Amino acid sequence: MNYYIFQNSNILIETDSHRLPDIRTWNRLADQGMLDTTFEEKPLSYTAASFASESDTESPTGCTFIPLRQFFAENSDDEGALAARAKGLLNWRAANRFCPACGTPLSDDENFTARKCSSCGKQYFPRIEPCIIVLITKGKEMLLARHKMRNQDIYTCIAGFIEIGESAEQAVVREIREEVGLEVKDLRYVGSQGWPFPDQLMLAYRAEYKSGEIRVQESELYEAKWFSPDALPPFPKAGSMGWRLISGLYD
């Protein structure tokens, strides 16, 4: 069993080994009343338990909280995926407390990773929000942007949610057109990643510049520029889909 202890967007690890804490640490925090939410998946297809500590909880002796993004960068994709699932399930449970159909408080299903209503019997399973993220290239140059709703100190790819009724490819074209005013060609799907901020499935693409001049959507972006590979600005850390695209993993 893996034990994931979160504090907002941070995850608890052992200071020396950088491994997840074991059950002894969790028991100690639980005995001290420092865990405000606990959850263990019933069908153990994912052997992970998720916990959330209160925002002002200090790190227990021998452990420290690090940003979840840092955990992704320091661990394998498989380990990162399990941590993302654990965090995503906590987000989902916190957001699904009452039945949308009748308003009755929901409880955890006894047999599935689901929430159930004791009044009308409806079940609610975790859902994800599909998004696209795309690296636009023009020859050897790549287009990177500084987003207003994300880390303002880094440049990254164009990204956005897929809207009802459109395909992922249509979302790529629309988001690029809306955010930077460009037309693209030669779309190529390159990979995907679960991203628990809070519940996205990132579908990654590459696209080649076709026409247009950069026209920034000011409500979304501070700026967008073309960069050469040997003069890149600060960009996302390892472990993220933005890093994979910009670092050339999908060339």
GROMACS .gro file of C-alpha atoms in nm, residues 133-137 141-147 154-158 179-180 182 214 216 221-229 231-236 242-243 245-247:
model
   42
  133ILE     CA    1  -0.170   2.111  -2.514
  134VAL     CA    2   0.017   2.190  -2.835
  135LEU     CA    3   0.369   2.289  -2.933
  136ILE     CA    4   0.364   2.508  -3.245
  137THR     CA    5   0.684   2.510  -3.452
  141GLU     CA    6   1.159   2.787  -3.375
  142MET     CA    7   0.882   2.713  -3.127
  143LEU     CA    8   0.601   2.935  -3.000
  144LEU     CA    9   0.585   2.969  -2.621
  145ALA     CA   10   0.354   3.186  -2.416
  146ARG     CA   11   0.327   3.329  -2.067
  147HIS     CA   12  -0.018   3.249  -1.927
  154ILE     CA   13   0.760   3.049  -1.712
  155TYR     CA   14   0.676   3.014  -2.079
  156THR     CA   15   0.492   2.709  -2.203
  157CYS     CA   16   0.273   2.570  -2.480
  158ILE     CA   17  -0.076   2.674  -2.582
  179GLU     CA   18  -0.508   3.271  -2.804
  180VAL     CA   19  -0.246   3.375  -3.060
  182LEU     CA   20  -0.237   3.181  -3.593
  214ILE     CA   21   0.086   3.667  -3.337
  216VAL     CA   22  -0.232   3.764  -2.813
  221LEU     CA   23  -0.189   3.553  -2.209
  222TYR     CA   24   0.069   3.812  -2.115
  223GLU     CA   25   0.273   3.746  -2.428
  224ALA     CA   26   0.370   3.485  -2.686
  225LYS     CA   27   0.698   3.470  -2.880
  226TRP     CA   28   0.900   3.251  -3.114
  227PHE     CA   29   1.208   3.099  -2.952
  228SER     CA   30   1.499   2.904  -3.093
  229PRO     CA   31   1.605   2.579  -2.916
  231ALA     CA   32   1.775   3.040  -2.646
  232LEU     CA   33   1.475   2.910  -2.454
  233PRO     CA   34   1.316   3.104  -2.167
  234PRO     CA   35   1.229   2.935  -1.834
  235PHE     CA   36   0.979   2.657  -1.907
  236PRO     CA   37   0.798   2.384  -1.709
  242GLY     CA   38   0.484   2.096  -2.136
  243TRP     CA   39   0.838   1.990  -2.048
  245LEU     CA   40   0.704   1.883  -2.567
  246ILE     CA   41   0.951   2.169  -2.527
  247SER     CA   42   1.250   1.950  -2.438
   0.00000   0.00000   0.00000
